[in-house]
Coordinates of C-alpha atoms in Angstrom, one line a residue:
X1 CA -115.0 74.2 168.4
X2 CA -114.6 70.5 167.6
X3 CA -113.5 70.4 163.8
X4 CA -110.3 71.6 162.2
X5 CA -110.1 75.1 160.7
X6 CA -109.9 75.4 157.0
X7 CA -108.5 74.1 154.6
X8 CA -109.9 71.1 156.3
X9 CA -108.8 67.4 155.7
X10 CA -112.1 66.8 154.1
X11 CA -111.6 69.6 151.4
X12 CA -108.1 68.4 150.9
X13 CA -109.2 64.7 150.6
X14 CA -111.8 65.8 148.0
X15 CA -109.4 67.8 146.0
X16 CA -106.7 65.0 145.9
X17 CA -109.1 62.2 145.0
X18 CA -110.5 64.1 142.1
X19 CA -107.1 64.9 141.1
X20 CA -105.9 61.3 141.1
X21 CA -109.0 60.0 139.4
X22 CA -108.4 62.5 136.5
X23 CA -104.8 61.6 136.4
X24 CA -105.1 57.8 136.2
X25 CA -108.4 57.2 134.3
X26 CA -106.6 57.5 131.1
X27 CA -105.9 55.3 128.0
X28 CA -102.4 54.6 129.3
X29 CA -103.9 53.0 132.4
X30 CA -104.8 49.8 130.5
X31 CA -101.1 49.0 129.6
X32 CA -100.3 46.1 132.0
X33 CA -103.7 46.0 133.3
X34 CA -106.0 43.1 133.0
X35 CA -108.6 45.3 131.3
X36 CA -106.2 45.5 128.3
X37 CA -107.3 42.3 127.0
X38 CA -111.1 43.2 126.6
X39 CA -109.8 46.2 124.6
X40 CA -108.1 43.7 122.2
X41 CA -111.2 41.6 121.7
X42 CA -113.7 42.1 118.9
X43 CA -117.5 41.9 119.2
X44 CA -119.5 42.7 122.2
X45 CA -120.1 39.0 123.4
X46 CA -116.4 38.3 123.0
X47 CA -115.5 41.4 125.0
X48 CA -117.7 40.3 127.7
X49 CA -116.2 36.8 128.0
X50 CA -112.6 38.2 127.8
X51 CA -113.4 40.7 130.5
X52 CA -115.1 38.1 132.8
X53 CA -112.3 35.5 132.4
X54 CA -109.7 38.2 132.9
X55 CA -111.6 39.6 136.0
X56 CA -111.7 36.0 137.4
X57 CA -107.9 35.7 137.2
X58 CA -107.2 39.1 138.6
X59 CA -105.8 38.3 142.1
X60 CA -102.3 38.2 143.3
X61 CA -99.6 40.2 141.4
X62 CA -100.0 41.4 137.9
X63 CA -96.7 39.8 137.1
X64 CA -98.4 36.4 137.8
X65 CA -101.9 36.8 136.5
X66 CA -101.4 39.0 133.4
X67 CA -99.3 36.2 131.7
X68 CA -102.0 33.7 132.6
X69 CA -104.6 35.7 131.0
X70 CA -102.4 36.2 127.9
X71 CA -102.0 32.3 127.7
X72 CA -105.7 31.8 127.5
X73 CA -106.0 34.7 125.1
X74 CA -103.4 33.1 122.8
X75 CA -105.0 29.7 123.1
X76 CA -108.3 31.2 121.9
X77 CA -106.7 33.2 119.2
X78 CA -108.2 36.2 120.5
X79 CA -111.8 34.9 120.5
X80 CA -112.4 33.6 124.1
X81 CA -116.2 33.7 123.3
X82 CA -116.0 30.9 120.7
X83 CA -113.2 29.2 122.5
X84 CA -115.5 28.6 125.4
X85 CA -118.9 28.3 123.7
X86 CA -117.5 25.6 121.2
X87 CA -115.9 23.6 124.1
X88 CA -112.4 23.8 122.5
X89 CA -111.2 25.0 126.0
X90 CA -110.9 21.4 127.1
X91 CA -107.9 20.7 124.9
X92 CA -106.1 23.4 126.7
X93 CA -107.6 23.1 130.1
X94 CA -108.1 19.3 130.8
X95 CA -110.9 18.3 133.1
X96 CA -108.9 15.3 134.5
X97 CA -105.9 17.2 135.9
X98 CA -105.5 18.3 139.5
X99 CA -102.3 20.2 138.7
X100 CA -102.2 23.8 139.7
X101 CA -103.4 26.1 136.9
X102 CA -103.2 29.4 138.9
X103 CA -102.6 29.8 142.5
X104 CA -105.6 28.1 144.2
X105 CA -107.2 27.0 140.8
X106 CA -106.5 23.5 139.5
X107 CA -107.0 22.8 135.9
X108 CA -110.0 20.6 136.9
X109 CA -111.7 23.5 138.7
X110 CA -111.0 26.0 135.9
X111 CA -112.3 23.5 133.3
X112 CA -115.5 23.2 135.5
X113 CA -115.8 27.0 135.6
X114 CA -115.5 27.3 131.9
X115 CA -118.0 24.4 131.4
X116 CA -120.5 26.4 133.5
X117 CA -119.9 29.6 131.6
X118 CA -120.3 27.6 128.4
X119 CA -123.8 26.5 129.6
X120 CA -124.7 30.1 130.1
X121 CA -123.5 31.1 126.6
X122 CA -125.3 28.2 124.9
X123 CA -128.5 29.1 126.9
X124 CA -128.5 32.8 126.7
X125 CA -126.0 33.5 123.9
X126 CA -124.1 36.0 125.9
X127 CA -123.3 36.9 129.6
X128 CA -125.0 40.2 129.0
X129 CA -128.2 38.7 128.0
X130 CA -128.2 36.4 131.1
X131 CA -127.6 39.3 133.5
X132 CA -130.1 41.4 131.7
X133 CA -132.8 38.9 132.0
X134 CA -132.2 38.1 135.7
X135 CA -131.0 41.1 137.5
X136 CA -133.0 44.0 138.8
X137 CA -131.2 46.9 137.1
X138 CA -128.7 47.4 139.8
X139 CA -125.2 46.1 140.6
X140 CA -125.9 44.1 143.7
X141 CA -128.7 42.1 141.9
X142 CA -126.2 41.5 139.0
X143 CA -123.6 40.2 141.4
X144 CA -126.2 37.9 143.1
X145 CA -127.2 36.8 139.6
X146 CA -123.7 35.9 138.6
X147 CA -122.9 34.1 141.9
X148 CA -126.1 32.0 141.8
X149 CA -125.3 30.7 138.3
X150 CA -121.9 29.1 139.5
X151 CA -123.0 28.4 143.1
X152 CA -123.5 24.6 142.6
X153 CA -120.3 24.1 141.1
X154 CA -116.8 23.4 142.6
X155 CA -115.6 26.9 141.6
X156 CA -116.0 28.9 144.8
X157 CA -112.4 30.1 144.6
X158 CA -113.2 31.6 141.1
X159 CA -116.8 32.9 141.7
X160 CA -118.1 33.2 145.2
X161 CA -121.1 31.2 146.0
X162 CA -122.8 34.1 147.7
X163 CA -122.2 37.9 148.4
X164 CA -120.9 37.6 152.0
X165 CA -117.4 38.3 150.7
X166 CA -116.6 41.6 148.8
X167 CA -116.9 39.7 145.5
X168 CA -113.9 41.9 144.3
X169 CA -113.5 40.2 141.0
X170 CA -117.1 40.3 140.1
X171 CA -117.3 44.0 141.2
X172 CA -114.3 44.7 139.0
X173 CA -116.0 43.1 135.9
X174 CA -119.2 45.0 136.5
X175 CA -117.1 48.1 136.6
X176 CA -115.8 47.4 133.3
X177 CA -119.2 46.5 131.9
X178 CA -121.3 49.4 133.2
X179 CA -119.1 52.6 133.4
X180 CA -119.4 54.5 130.2
X181 CA -117.6 57.3 128.7
X182 CA -114.3 56.0 130.1
X183 CA -111.0 55.2 128.3
X184 CA -110.7 52.1 130.5
X185 CA -114.2 50.8 131.1
X186 CA -116.4 49.5 128.2
X187 CA -119.9 50.5 129.3
X188 CA -121.6 47.7 127.4
X189 CA -124.2 47.3 130.1
X190 CA -124.8 50.9 130.9
X191 CA -128.3 50.8 129.4
X192 CA -129.6 48.4 132.0
X193 CA -127.5 48.8 135.1
X194 CA -127.1 52.2 136.8
X195 CA -123.4 53.1 137.5
X196 CA -124.4 54.7 140.6
X197 CA -125.3 51.4 142.1
X198 CA -121.8 49.8 141.3
X199 CA -119.7 48.6 144.3
X200 CA -116.1 49.1 144.8
X201 CA -113.9 46.2 144.0
X202 CA -112.4 45.8 147.5
X203 CA -109.3 43.9 148.4
X204 CA -106.7 44.1 151.1
X205 CA -104.7 46.8 149.3
X206 CA -107.9 49.0 148.7
X207 CA -109.0 48.4 152.3
X208 CA -105.7 49.5 153.8
X209 CA -105.6 52.7 151.5
X210 CA -109.0 53.7 152.5
X211 CA -108.4 53.2 156.2
X212 CA -105.3 55.4 155.8
X213 CA -107.4 58.0 154.1
X214 CA -109.9 57.9 157.0
X215 CA -112.7 56.7 154.5
X216 CA -113.1 53.6 156.5
X217 CA -112.4 52.5 160.2
X218 CA -113.0 48.8 159.9
X219 CA -110.3 46.4 158.8
X220 CA -112.3 43.4 157.6
X221 CA -112.9 42.9 153.7
X222 CA -116.7 42.1 153.5
X223 CA -119.4 43.0 151.2
X224 CA -120.7 45.3 154.0
X225 CA -117.3 47.2 154.1
X226 CA -117.3 47.5 150.1
X227 CA -120.7 49.1 150.4
X228 CA -119.6 51.5 153.1
X229 CA -116.6 52.4 151.1
X230 CA -118.7 53.1 148.0
X231 CA -121.0 55.3 150.1
X232 CA -118.0 57.4 151.1
X233 CA -116.8 57.6 147.6
X234 CA -120.2 58.8 146.4
X235 CA -119.8 61.7 148.6
X236 CA -116.9 62.9 146.3
X237 CA -118.3 61.3 143.0
X238 CA -122.1 61.2 143.4
X239 CA -123.0 60.3 139.9
X240 CA -120.2 57.9 139.4
X241 CA -118.7 56.6 142.8
X242 CA -116.4 54.0 141.0
X243 CA -114.5 56.8 139.6
X244 CA -113.0 56.7 143.2
X245 CA -111.4 53.4 142.2
X246 CA -108.9 55.2 139.9
X247 CA -108.4 57.7 142.7
X248 CA -107.5 55.0 145.3
X249 CA -105.2 53.3 142.8
X250 CA -103.4 56.7 142.3
X251 CA -103.2 57.3 146.1
X252 CA -101.7 53.8 146.5
X253 CA -99.0 54.6 143.8
X254 CA -98.1 58.0 145.4
X255 CA -98.6 57.6 149.2
X256 CA -95.6 55.6 150.2
X257 CA -93.2 58.1 148.7
X258 CA -95.1 61.1 150.0
X259 CA -95.5 59.9 153.5
X260 CA -91.7 59.1 153.6
X261 CA -90.7 62.5 152.3
X262 CA -93.2 64.7 154.4
X263 CA -94.7 63.1 157.4
X264 CA -91.8 62.2 159.8
X265 CA -90.5 65.5 161.3
X266 CA -92.7 67.1 164.0
X267 CA -91.7 70.3 165.9
X268 CA -92.7 71.1 169.4
X269 CA -94.2 74.6 169.8
X270 CA -93.0 75.8 173.2
X271 CA -96.1 77.8 174.0
X272 CA -99.3 77.0 175.9
X273 CA -102.5 77.6 173.9
X274 CA -106.2 78.4 174.9
X275 CA -109.1 77.4 172.7
X276 CA -111.6 80.3 172.9
X277 CA -115.0 81.7 171.8
X278 CA -114.9 85.6 171.4
X279 CA -117.6 88.2 170.6
X280 CA -115.5 89.4 167.7
X281 CA -111.9 89.8 166.5
X282 CA -111.3 93.3 167.3
X283 CA -109.0 92.6 170.3
X284 CA -107.1 89.7 168.8
X285 CA -103.4 90.3 168.4
X286 CA -102.9 89.3 164.8
X287 CA -99.2 90.1 165.2
X288 CA -98.7 87.3 167.4
X289 CA -96.7 84.3 166.2
X290 CA -99.6 81.9 166.5
X291 CA -103.3 82.9 165.9
X292 CA -105.9 80.6 164.5
X293 CA -109.4 82.1 163.9
X294 CA -112.5 80.4 162.6
X295 CA -115.8 82.2 162.0
X296 CA -119.1 80.6 161.1
X297 CA -122.7 82.0 161.3
X298 CA -122.9 80.8 164.8
X299 CA -119.5 81.7 166.5
X300 CA -116.3 83.4 166.5
X301 CA -113.6 81.0 167.5
X302 CA -110.0 81.4 168.3
X303 CA -106.8 79.4 169.2
X304 CA -104.1 81.6 170.6
X305 CA -101.3 81.7 173.2
X306 CA -103.0 81.6 176.6
X307 CA -101.1 84.8 177.7
X308 CA -102.7 86.7 174.7
X309 CA -106.3 85.6 175.3
X310 CA -108.4 88.8 174.4
X311 CA -110.7 90.4 177.1
X312 CA -113.7 89.9 175.0
X313 CA -113.5 86.0 175.3
X314 CA -116.8 84.5 176.4
X315 CA -115.8 80.9 176.9
X316 CA -112.3 79.3 176.9
X317 CA -110.5 76.1 177.4
X318 CA -106.9 76.4 178.6
X319 CA -104.1 74.0 178.9
X320 CA -103.2 72.9 175.3
X321 CA -99.7 72.2 174.1
X322 CA -98.9 71.8 170.3
X323 CA -96.5 70.6 167.8
X324 CA -96.6 70.9 163.9
X325 CA -95.7 68.9 161.0
X326 CA -92.6 70.4 159.6
X327 CA -92.3 71.5 156.0
X328 CA -94.9 72.6 153.6
X329 CA -97.5 70.0 152.8
X330 CA -98.6 69.9 149.1
X331 CA -102.4 69.7 148.8
X332 CA -101.9 66.3 147.0
X333 CA -100.9 64.8 150.4
X334 CA -103.7 63.4 152.5
X335 CA -103.9 60.8 155.3
X336 CA -100.9 62.2 157.1
X337 CA -102.9 63.9 159.9
X338 CA -105.3 60.9 160.0
X339 CA -102.3 58.6 160.7
X340 CA -101.1 60.7 163.6
X341 CA -104.5 61.2 165.1
X342 CA -105.4 57.4 164.9
X343 CA -102.0 56.6 166.6
X344 CA -102.7 58.8 169.4
X345 CA -106.3 57.8 169.8
X346 CA -105.2 54.2 170.1
X347 CA -103.1 55.3 173.0
X348 CA -106.0 57.2 174.7
X349 CA -104.8 60.7 173.7
X350 CA -107.4 63.2 172.4
X351 CA -106.3 65.9 170.0
X352 CA -107.4 69.1 168.6
X353 CA -106.1 69.5 165.0
X354 CA -105.8 72.8 162.9
X355 CA -104.9 73.0 159.3
X356 CA -103.3 76.0 157.8
X357 CA -102.3 76.6 154.1
X358 CA -98.8 75.2 154.6
X359 CA -99.2 72.4 157.2
X360 CA -101.0 70.9 160.1
X361 CA -100.9 71.6 163.9
X362 CA -101.8 68.9 166.5
X363 CA -102.7 70.1 170.0
X364 CA -103.2 67.8 173.1
X365 CA -103.9 68.6 176.7
X366 CA -100.8 69.6 178.6
X367 CA -100.9 66.6 180.9
X368 CA -100.9 64.2 177.9
X369 CA -98.2 66.0 175.9
X370 CA -95.2 64.1 177.0
X371 CA -97.1 60.8 176.5
X372 CA -98.0 62.0 172.9
X373 CA -94.4 62.8 172.2
X374 CA -93.2 59.5 173.3
X375 CA -96.0 57.6 171.5
X376 CA -95.2 59.3 168.2
X377 CA -91.4 58.7 168.6
X378 CA -92.1 55.0 169.2
X379 CA -94.1 55.0 165.9
X380 CA -91.0 56.4 164.1
X381 CA -91.7 60.1 164.0
X382 CA -88.7 62.5 164.8
X383 CA -89.5 65.1 167.3
X384 CA -87.5 68.3 167.3

């Protein structure tokens, strides 16, 4: 019996991701978000350009980049499409200045970026028409198509020259353009790009949240990692994996407070346990303080105090000690057990975990129990 008993962490994770997605993908989400600007623009081509520029500036803190997007929106009087296509942008973003425009972008580099975007608009009339003509109907080819257009310019900080990096800002732009029936995303390109092929906009924050949730194990932000995370999210949202982007956002907003409140106190259970396989449960003492049963179509499993192992046990593994996470864990909390198991695994301590309705129990072999306690104390957990 290798996996946890129900309700499993996977079921809890599924429930919570869906809950956060529904909670945060609402019209109120766009307030203070860079997606707000494309909702203020009129006309499809103008919305595309507004969204693309907003996405390309969306890194760092919102307090920094949202005012910068607002500045450009005001310069263009709400019509960034005409502002770029007409070349008027050069009055506001001079090409001969190496002063900082935003973080790593100089005025010269951002002017070059806008100049190249203008060439696209003059040749294809809109970003959508360019992508439609050159991509293969999936998000990855759309990302490659956009990167290729800017590859020969000095704008690699703004648009990646290739798809080795996660291309977070381009993936964000595509989410806005492709996902339909959303109060946030516009869905302007839903007719030629399948939303099931979209790739999660991956940055350090999303990566950290995904590792904490057990969705990822790697800690390097690459396109390969972004695809792996998207594949994991498709397990929960098979027809719309980037709905998980809102779920991860919600988890990030809520997890810090939840973990501080619920995950720091662990209680030692002063019993020794056995993990068993039994023929049936007729001889199990259900009045005992600690009895965990798990039945499938192939086995009847049992975890109980060693002294109360039933006589109809066919296989057993003795010598387990346990502690539990104190308090009642709300089903909206996930990642707590994953954090503990990761901490112990990194110190060479294997565990057997059991989830009940209220909380989680962590069992280790008796010879590793004291080491486990000391390891968790060193990580800031209080053991009682």
